[in-house]
XYZ file of C-alpha atoms in Angstrom:
600
model
C -14.222 2.049 -1.015
C -14.940 5.046 1.245
C -18.462 6.470 1.343
C -18.742 10.240 1.715
C -21.847 11.951 3.076
C -22.401 15.463 1.697
C -25.167 18.010 2.196
C -27.514 17.612 -0.775
C -28.549 21.269 -1.016
C -24.965 22.513 -0.650
C -23.664 20.164 -3.340
C -26.395 21.051 -5.846
C -25.727 24.739 -5.138
C -22.027 24.204 -5.850
C -22.922 22.345 -9.061
C -25.147 25.211 -10.155
C -28.309 23.188 -10.738
C -30.825 20.863 -9.124
C -30.964 17.161 -9.927
C -33.497 14.461 -9.266
C -32.120 11.390 -7.524
C -32.093 9.451 -10.810
C -30.406 12.297 -12.706
C -27.655 12.633 -10.112
C -27.260 8.858 -9.997
C -26.693 8.895 -13.767
C -24.149 11.717 -13.450
C -22.254 9.788 -10.788
C -22.261 6.658 -12.928
C -20.932 8.558 -15.933
C -18.085 9.962 -13.858
C -17.174 6.629 -12.260
C -18.514 7.178 -8.753
C -21.699 5.752 -7.247
C -24.643 7.299 -5.436
C -25.185 4.951 -2.533
C -28.130 6.698 -0.844
C -30.245 9.854 -0.989
C -31.550 10.406 2.546
C -34.213 12.869 1.327
C -36.278 9.834 0.372
C -36.170 8.374 3.889
C -37.171 9.510 7.389
C -34.400 11.669 8.878
C -33.698 12.191 12.596
C -34.567 15.444 14.391
C -31.576 17.124 16.082
C -32.085 20.129 18.405
C -35.615 20.561 17.175
C -34.630 20.565 13.491
C -34.759 17.749 10.995
C -31.322 16.699 9.775
C -30.591 18.107 6.287
C -30.863 15.689 3.380
C -27.588 14.025 2.520
C -26.173 12.282 -0.519
C -23.977 9.321 0.376
C -21.516 8.837 -2.448
C -19.155 5.899 -2.847
C -15.738 7.105 -3.978
C -13.131 4.848 -5.669
C -10.248 4.024 -3.341
C -7.753 5.788 -5.634
C -9.588 9.151 -5.765
C -8.293 10.837 -2.611
C -9.126 14.203 -4.177
C -12.850 13.431 -3.850
C -13.051 12.674 -0.131
C -14.856 15.962 0.582
C -17.645 18.064 -0.918
C -15.052 20.511 -2.286
C -13.365 17.815 -4.360
C -16.612 16.216 -5.532
C -18.165 19.493 -6.666
C -14.943 20.664 -8.358
C -14.443 17.438 -10.307
C -18.098 17.228 -11.401
C -18.104 20.879 -12.502
C -14.990 20.278 -14.594
C -16.585 17.114 -15.999
C -19.737 19.056 -16.934
C -17.666 21.807 -18.586
C -18.772 24.492 -16.110
C -15.238 25.334 -14.999
C -11.661 24.634 -15.984
C -9.167 22.657 -13.958
C -7.616 25.064 -11.408
C -3.995 26.149 -11.636
C -2.539 25.882 -8.160
C 0.086 28.504 -7.334
C 2.685 28.952 -4.626
C 2.750 32.572 -3.473
C 5.288 34.502 -1.426
C 4.372 35.306 2.185
C 3.198 38.875 2.903
C 6.173 39.507 5.186
C 8.502 38.574 2.327
C 10.216 35.768 4.242
C 9.199 32.138 3.870
C 8.455 30.142 7.022
C 10.845 27.279 7.805
C 10.402 23.857 9.388
C 13.678 22.413 10.674
C 13.748 18.645 11.193
C 16.014 17.291 13.945
C 18.039 14.138 13.332
C 16.451 12.438 16.355
C 13.159 12.153 14.447
C 14.743 9.340 12.410
C 14.034 7.103 15.418
C 10.257 7.560 15.224
C 8.785 9.536 12.261
C 11.544 10.754 9.927
C 9.633 12.898 7.415
C 7.742 16.162 7.718
C 6.225 18.804 5.469
C 4.120 21.913 5.882
C 2.069 24.574 4.141
C 0.183 27.772 4.937
C -3.266 28.855 3.768
C -3.541 32.650 4.067
C -6.753 34.621 4.469
C -9.048 31.610 4.534
C -12.802 32.166 4.816
C -14.289 29.443 7.008
C -17.999 28.915 7.494
C -19.246 26.244 9.866
C -19.817 23.878 6.948
C -16.374 24.535 5.471
C -14.719 24.093 8.856
C -16.462 20.748 9.404
C -15.500 19.611 5.910
C -11.864 20.605 6.596
C -11.789 18.450 9.725
C -13.653 15.595 8.031
C -11.199 15.478 5.124
C -8.288 15.111 7.541
C -10.099 12.243 9.229
C -10.830 10.515 5.897
C -7.184 10.831 4.838
C -6.071 9.473 8.208
C -8.340 6.431 7.903
C -7.596 5.581 4.268
C -4.375 6.767 2.675
C -2.570 7.288 6.012
C -3.517 3.816 7.291
C -4.873 4.894 10.678
C -2.123 7.544 11.055
C 0.648 4.947 10.934
C 1.993 6.341 7.645
C 0.940 10.001 7.850
C -0.489 12.351 10.486
C -1.880 15.844 9.874
C -1.874 18.791 12.271
C -3.640 22.119 11.588
C -3.012 25.300 13.577
C -4.121 28.919 13.808
C -0.967 30.633 12.543
C -1.847 33.855 14.351
C -1.418 32.120 17.740
C 2.078 30.759 17.048
C 5.298 32.128 15.621
C 7.814 30.712 13.159
C 10.364 29.422 12.446
C 9.127 25.976 13.403
C 11.067 22.887 14.416
C 10.214 19.204 14.282
C 11.971 17.314 17.056
C 11.899 14.013 18.934
C 12.079 14.386 22.708
C 11.769 12.098 25.750
C 8.081 11.879 26.763
C 8.549 13.582 30.142
C 10.080 16.658 28.444
C 6.989 17.280 26.292
C 4.385 19.367 28.127
C 1.323 21.142 26.746
C -2.446 21.416 27.027
C -3.997 18.881 24.604
C -6.741 19.872 22.190
C -10.068 20.644 23.926
C -8.535 20.193 27.403
C -7.661 22.696 30.140
C -4.944 20.880 32.091
C -1.295 20.845 31.054
C 0.184 17.347 30.905
C 3.435 15.735 29.887
C 3.424 13.061 27.183
C 3.508 10.162 29.677
C 0.426 11.501 31.484
C -1.237 12.152 28.154
C -0.789 8.567 26.973
C -2.383 7.287 30.166
C -5.168 9.895 29.975
C -6.169 8.882 26.440
C -6.075 5.109 27.004
C -9.828 5.212 27.675
C -10.614 7.607 24.816
C -12.528 5.651 22.172
C -11.207 7.861 19.362
C -7.543 8.493 20.212
C -6.727 5.252 22.043
C -6.404 3.405 18.724
C -3.375 5.559 17.771
C -1.375 5.370 21.011
C 0.474 2.182 20.055
C 2.160 3.953 17.117
C 4.670 5.778 19.350
C 3.962 4.424 22.839
C 7.030 2.159 23.014
C 9.395 4.671 21.432
C 12.062 6.254 23.702
C 11.317 9.622 22.080
C 8.068 11.177 20.856
C 7.761 13.496 17.833
C 6.750 17.093 18.514
C 6.241 20.296 16.474
C 7.489 23.459 18.204
C 7.317 27.148 17.273
C 9.998 29.805 17.759
C 9.027 30.225 21.431
C 9.198 26.451 22.051
C 5.416 26.377 22.259
C 4.150 22.901 21.410
C 1.931 22.882 18.320
C 1.290 19.155 18.122
C 2.524 15.721 19.138
C 1.948 13.644 16.009
C 0.315 11.270 15.387
C -1.696 11.614 18.612
C -3.051 15.125 19.188
C -2.632 18.856 18.572
C -2.135 21.528 21.193
C -5.125 23.484 22.416
C -2.993 26.650 22.163
C -3.090 26.681 18.343
C -6.625 25.311 17.922
C -8.355 26.436 14.740
C -11.968 27.638 14.576
C -14.359 29.267 12.117
C -12.692 32.586 12.988
C -9.237 31.380 11.931
C -7.860 33.317 8.979
C -4.379 31.837 8.546
C -3.815 28.099 8.818
C -0.452 26.426 9.360
C -0.504 22.774 8.324
C 2.086 20.295 9.556
C 2.297 16.785 8.140
C 4.573 14.092 9.564
C 5.119 10.650 8.130
C 7.020 7.401 7.927
C 6.450 7.267 4.153
C 7.791 10.092 1.968
C 5.446 9.429 -0.976
C 2.305 9.373 1.171
C 3.528 12.545 2.881
C 3.561 14.470 -0.408
C 0.191 13.097 -1.536
C -1.608 13.992 1.696
C -0.108 17.491 1.794
C -1.081 18.203 -1.817
C -4.630 16.902 -1.414
C -5.328 18.901 1.734
C -4.014 22.255 0.494
C -5.489 21.832 -2.993
C -9.010 21.166 -1.721
C -9.145 24.116 0.678
C -7.011 26.658 -1.161
C -10.216 27.522 -3.044
C -11.359 29.332 0.116
C -8.320 31.620 0.321
C -8.643 35.286 -0.574
C -6.907 34.554 -3.866
C -8.350 31.133 -4.775
C -6.023 28.188 -5.329
C -2.956 29.865 -3.852
C -0.765 28.280 -1.190
C 2.104 29.709 0.809
C 5.027 27.247 0.839
C 7.227 26.230 3.744
C 10.959 25.615 3.538
C 11.849 22.242 5.070
C 15.410 22.086 6.444
C 16.534 18.474 6.906
C 20.274 18.368 6.402
C 20.937 15.053 8.162
C 19.202 13.039 5.407
C 19.447 15.499 2.485
C 15.665 16.020 2.469
C 15.754 19.841 2.528
C 13.223 21.232 0.056
C 10.328 23.637 -0.438
C 6.894 22.141 0.126
C 4.292 21.570 -1.135
C 5.243 20.831 -4.734
C 2.135 21.692 -6.750
C 3.809 21.522 -10.160
C 1.814 19.310 -12.566
C 3.570 16.112 -13.648
C 4.334 15.891 -17.358
C 3.858 12.675 -19.320
C 2.859 11.384 -22.742
C 0.135 9.083 -23.979
C -0.049 7.279 -27.321
C -3.084 8.071 -29.466
C -3.014 4.602 -31.006
C -2.978 2.991 -27.548
C -6.015 4.979 -26.387
C -7.958 4.214 -29.570
C -7.046 0.515 -29.601
C -8.089 0.012 -25.976
C -11.336 1.960 -26.356
C -12.203 0.761 -29.846
C -12.348 4.355 -31.127
C -10.773 6.482 -33.839
C -10.315 9.754 -31.998
C -8.008 12.521 -33.178
C -5.423 14.147 -30.923
C -7.642 17.215 -30.501
C -10.643 15.110 -29.505
C -8.632 13.210 -26.894
C -7.299 16.496 -25.507
C -10.850 17.823 -25.072
C -11.913 14.643 -23.303
C -8.920 14.830 -20.968
C -9.849 18.406 -20.068
C -13.155 17.027 -18.709
C -11.123 14.873 -16.305
C -9.050 17.850 -15.014
C -5.976 17.247 -17.179
C -4.231 19.734 -19.419
C -3.314 18.142 -22.755
C -1.937 19.235 -26.129
C -0.875 17.317 -29.262
C 2.843 16.563 -29.110
C 5.192 18.405 -31.451
C 7.623 15.478 -31.489
C 5.242 12.823 -32.832
C 1.798 12.690 -34.414
C 1.015 9.630 -32.298
C 1.685 11.331 -28.951
C -0.168 13.731 -26.686
C 1.600 15.782 -24.012
C -0.382 15.504 -20.770
C -0.076 17.552 -17.571
C -1.317 15.649 -14.531
C -2.656 17.866 -11.713
C -1.014 17.498 -8.271
C -4.257 16.050 -6.856
C -4.118 12.992 -9.130
C -1.466 10.847 -7.473
C -3.346 7.797 -8.768
C -2.184 8.416 -12.342
C 0.862 6.190 -12.831
C 0.764 4.844 -16.398
C -0.853 5.666 -19.720
C -3.498 3.004 -19.024
C -4.777 5.290 -16.224
C -5.072 8.172 -18.686
C -6.758 5.887 -21.210
C -9.343 4.951 -18.579
C -10.141 8.625 -17.976
C -10.546 9.168 -21.725
C -13.068 6.309 -21.758
C -14.928 7.834 -18.785
C -15.074 11.248 -20.445
C -16.237 9.693 -23.719
C -18.835 7.631 -21.861
C -18.580 3.915 -21.167
C -22.091 3.411 -22.522
C -21.056 5.095 -25.761
C -18.059 2.847 -26.408
C -18.525 0.401 -29.311
C -19.531 -3.101 -28.244
C -17.072 -5.257 -30.192
C -16.512 -8.186 -27.811
C -15.711 -10.989 -28.525
C -14.638 -10.303 -32.107
C -12.242 -7.572 -31.059
C -10.152 -6.856 -28.000
C -7.562 -4.242 -27.103
C -5.470 -6.745 -25.138
C -4.259 -10.321 -25.521
C -3.999 -12.243 -22.284
C -1.091 -14.548 -21.567
C 0.257 -16.015 -18.345
C 3.349 -14.711 -16.628
C 6.288 -17.003 -17.359
C 6.692 -17.897 -13.683
C 3.029 -18.952 -13.494
C 3.302 -20.925 -16.730
C 6.345 -22.771 -15.367
C 4.506 -23.394 -12.082
C 1.565 -24.922 -13.941
C 3.902 -27.241 -15.853
C 5.565 -28.443 -12.633
C 2.177 -28.724 -10.934
C 0.793 -30.879 -13.763
C 3.790 -33.227 -13.764
C 3.598 -33.762 -10.002
C -0.143 -34.446 -10.178
C 0.339 -36.917 -13.056
C 2.913 -38.730 -10.910
C 0.186 -39.404 -8.341
C 0.848 -36.598 -5.843
C -1.931 -34.404 -4.386
C -1.605 -30.630 -4.362
C -2.223 -28.647 -1.168
C -2.505 -24.881 -0.652
C -1.667 -23.896 2.954
C -1.386 -20.290 4.142
C 1.725 -18.207 3.445
C 1.952 -17.043 7.086
C 3.167 -19.276 9.896
C 4.550 -19.016 13.414
C 8.204 -18.203 14.028
C 8.834 -21.599 15.641
C 7.224 -23.513 12.761
C 9.505 -21.748 10.302
C 12.714 -22.123 12.331
C 12.907 -23.984 15.672
C 10.602 -26.852 14.688
C 12.783 -27.479 11.623
C 15.996 -27.301 13.713
C 16.923 -24.047 11.975
C 18.195 -20.804 13.513
C 16.880 -17.331 12.726
C 19.723 -14.943 11.876
C 17.340 -11.967 11.849
C 18.128 -11.246 8.215
C 16.018 -13.878 6.501
C 12.334 -13.843 7.415
C 9.838 -11.036 6.922
C 8.105 -10.608 10.280
C 4.704 -9.105 11.039
C 5.022 -5.990 13.195
C 1.858 -6.605 15.212
C 0.612 -10.189 14.711
C -2.881 -10.911 16.009
C -2.041 -14.519 16.826
C 1.109 -16.565 17.437
C 0.199 -18.749 14.467
C 0.805 -15.905 11.998
C 4.104 -14.250 12.953
C 6.313 -14.496 9.854
C 6.050 -14.907 6.105
C 7.329 -18.416 5.431
C 10.841 -18.869 4.026
C 10.180 -22.528 3.224
C 7.148 -24.527 2.107
C 7.829 -27.359 4.578
C 5.764 -26.032 7.555
C 2.607 -25.923 5.443
C 3.142 -29.460 4.117
C 3.915 -30.901 7.541
C 0.924 -29.206 9.177
C -1.294 -30.542 6.385
C -0.046 -34.079 7.046
C -0.539 -33.599 10.800
C -4.187 -32.614 10.328
C -4.793 -35.531 7.936
C -2.748 -38.316 9.539
C -5.937 -40.260 10.317
C -6.128 -41.007 6.568
C -4.454 -44.073 5.122
C -0.731 -44.004 4.380
C 1.246 -43.237 2.361
C 0.300 -39.569 2.047
C 1.942 -37.870 -0.948
C 1.429 -34.091 -1.183
C 3.096 -31.181 -2.964
C 2.854 -27.399 -3.273
C 4.038 -24.868 -5.850
C 3.944 -21.398 -4.323
C 5.904 -18.387 -3.102
C 8.163 -17.922 -0.114
C 9.567 -14.541 0.949
C 12.968 -13.297 2.077
C 14.326 -10.022 3.357
C 16.385 -8.185 0.748
C 17.678 -4.772 1.789
C 19.004 -4.112 -1.714
C 15.442 -3.757 -3.035
C 13.154 -0.767 -2.495
C 10.468 -2.885 -0.817
C 13.171 -4.601 1.324
C 11.921 -8.091 0.456
C 11.572 -10.498 -2.470
C 9.484 -13.512 -3.398
C 10.772 -16.844 -4.688
C 8.658 -19.517 -6.379
C 9.353 -22.912 -4.808
C 8.237 -26.479 -5.477
C 8.030 -28.770 -2.443
C 6.777 -32.307 -1.840
C 6.417 -34.544 1.227
C 5.968 -38.326 1.600
C 4.489 -39.708 4.834
C 4.384 -43.462 5.302
C 5.576 -46.547 7.190
C 8.805 -46.489 5.179
C 10.983 -43.440 4.580
C 9.940 -43.013 0.934
C 13.292 -41.420 0.185
C 13.557 -43.196 -3.167
C 10.042 -42.043 -4.108
C 10.867 -38.381 -3.418
C 14.145 -38.835 -5.306
C 12.205 -40.251 -8.240
C 9.792 -37.277 -8.218
C 12.755 -34.899 -8.305
C 14.261 -36.785 -11.268
C 10.919 -36.628 -13.081
C 10.581 -32.870 -12.543
C 14.153 -32.254 -13.666
C 13.652 -34.434 -16.738
C 10.553 -32.468 -17.612
C 12.619 -29.258 -17.249
C 15.103 -30.767 -19.746
C 17.912 -30.974 -17.228
C 20.152 -34.061 -17.538
C 21.479 -35.937 -14.502
C 25.265 -36.075 -14.014
C 26.714 -39.027 -12.085
C 30.232 -40.140 -11.246
C 29.376 -43.517 -9.753
C 31.510 -46.438 -10.852
C 30.092 -48.287 -13.822
C 27.629 -45.520 -14.651
C 27.942 -42.719 -17.111
C 25.866 -39.585 -17.014
C 26.696 -36.465 -18.931
C 24.865 -33.206 -19.028
C 23.387 -32.432 -22.401
C 22.541 -29.065 -23.806
C 22.650 -26.008 -21.527
C 21.178 -27.653 -18.409
C 22.407 -30.412 -16.123
C 22.091 -31.324 -12.458
C 23.637 -33.463 -9.747
C 23.221 -34.039 -6.009
C 25.717 -33.764 -3.146
C 25.410 -35.047 0.400
C 24.807 -32.294 2.945
C 24.756 -32.027 6.731
C 21.442 -30.263 7.393
C 19.949 -30.368 10.939
C 16.448 -30.501 9.449
C 17.202 -33.975 8.064
C 18.418 -37.306 9.418
C 22.195 -37.400 9.410
C 23.586 -38.919 6.211
C 20.165 -38.963 4.536
C 19.950 -35.597 2.785
C 21.415 -33.961 -0.294
C 21.491 -30.614 -2.038
C 20.405 -30.241 -5.649
C 22.912 -28.512 -7.932
C 22.068 -27.220 -11.398
C 24.305 -25.865 -14.154
C 22.468 -23.487 -16.471
C 24.294 -21.577 -19.208
C 27.619 -22.461 -17.548
C 26.505 -21.061 -14.187
C 26.089 -23.286 -11.153
C 23.170 -22.913 -8.732
C 22.157 -24.723 -5.553
C 18.399 -24.833 -6.021
C 17.157 -27.063 -3.231
C 17.496 -29.920 -0.779
C 15.772 -33.248 -0.137
C 16.056 -35.980 2.443
C 14.504 -37.830 5.380
C 13.361 -35.499 8.166
C 15.077 -35.688 11.563
C 13.061 -37.421 14.338
C 12.942 -34.208 16.414
C 11.243 -32.442 13.490
C 8.669 -35.230 13.356
C 8.079 -34.877 17.097
C 7.587 -31.107 16.772
C 4.864 -31.662 14.176
C 3.381 -34.649 16.034
C 4.068 -37.143 13.231
C 4.654 -40.820 14.073
C 5.853 -42.160 10.698
C 8.946 -41.163 8.676
C 8.666 -38.219 6.286
C 10.843 -37.481 3.268
C 10.670 -34.034 1.733
C 11.903 -32.213 -1.319
C 12.065 -28.438 -1.822
C 13.582 -26.527 -4.737
C 13.589 -23.050 -6.245
C 12.174 -23.240 -9.776
C 12.735 -19.592 -10.718
C 16.260 -20.382 -11.948
C 14.729 -22.236 -14.912
C 13.065 -19.120 -16.323
């Protein structure tokens, strides 16, 4: 969780009263944050002949991006203490009567496809406010923006540039400007080399360094405003004298883009001439249908069940009481007209962390006071725990394998590309494995698509033990899946490996039969003199397969029929000698791997 250092005197002035360290610690605890340190109780350094002002170092929950600056902390605590109401953020028309535009070029899809903007008019900056404004950007960059890889913020003195603005992606040699706090004009190639030794900016260069085009924000006169996510132009540098601020935000993630924009303008719109007003920007992005007006400061509307809140908290609050408590946490809430058990809740634009009614319930508990909640455990609980079905099935399979005399292992989910493909005589089609973008070591390059590498490496590291070695694993593998929003999916697999002086094929086959029997799947055979018929809704059989991972003629696929649908759920056999050589194994190995999710 991030720790924020704020000026003690300035914060207490904003809160309208003085606190002792213990009193403020109690207030922080009640609100759900933590006072980490009060430097007034320790020796402070002397800077320029003056002792450094006392600071309060406050630990902020990772989900509360709206409290990463003194403005957010003081506002939320004042609302919590009932000294002010939650602000109503407004979008206001520009004084010239024409809204500024930010046109996004299609070429930006190659590097950073999303952009947004906003304008703060008639801002009053003091030195402290200016430093807080810069510090908030840095905190957002480090936390929510993941070191600028997801989002990058640029702030400019609007009086030094002229709209309309464009967001383009140009070859590095075509981008020339004087970087922030420099005097020499450079092109982007020279700039990247110049900042390689900069301890602050060098960590961001890799984000766009290998791209054929670099993103750039330009004004109407083609004056460079910034080259995100690296640096702003010195031409539009803001200072304490700046009155009108143009904010540009670029991103690779649309959701994070909106959150960062809303947080930044909401926190510092309180310093505009008309507090909590923001001038919007019209984004024109026709190539991907992302044209819109930003920022969107409209509160999100949702509902929460009164019975759910009371059951979870062990209370018997009325709708009106819950509404008053929610007001302390910066919500706007009213009893619903459609149902006596519902409350209509407006979520402020700064609370992107509110996703479900359990989040609202938690804030009700905070406002009521955790120490005031009834202590009913263990005789009463608002929830009943039960395992996910996939985990329950995994435990059943795990228990059966262990009872059959096999030992469970738990190797890592990451492995090298060769271990997952080449060492198993398999080819990578580029559409299967999830690959790490910037692996720190060759051993962790991909998310495994099979459990075999982990089992074989475990045997390799333990081959000095007596044979046979019988091990198994029940865990997840991952595959690319472009049809899903996250572009990947997990599958729960069961795998086992036998290592001994004989192949152990019949032993692995027997383990498979035992697992399938436990899963109430009947074996079907067509061998002469034998009769095997599937019973019920589940049956299985095996078919010989030519798989380069296994010794020719010694492998088979496992077929299952469930509810009249046929699935190929796995494969087992004796590993090919080249696979054994790759993993430095001198005895035969038989393996089994199957997808158990189909049985859910």
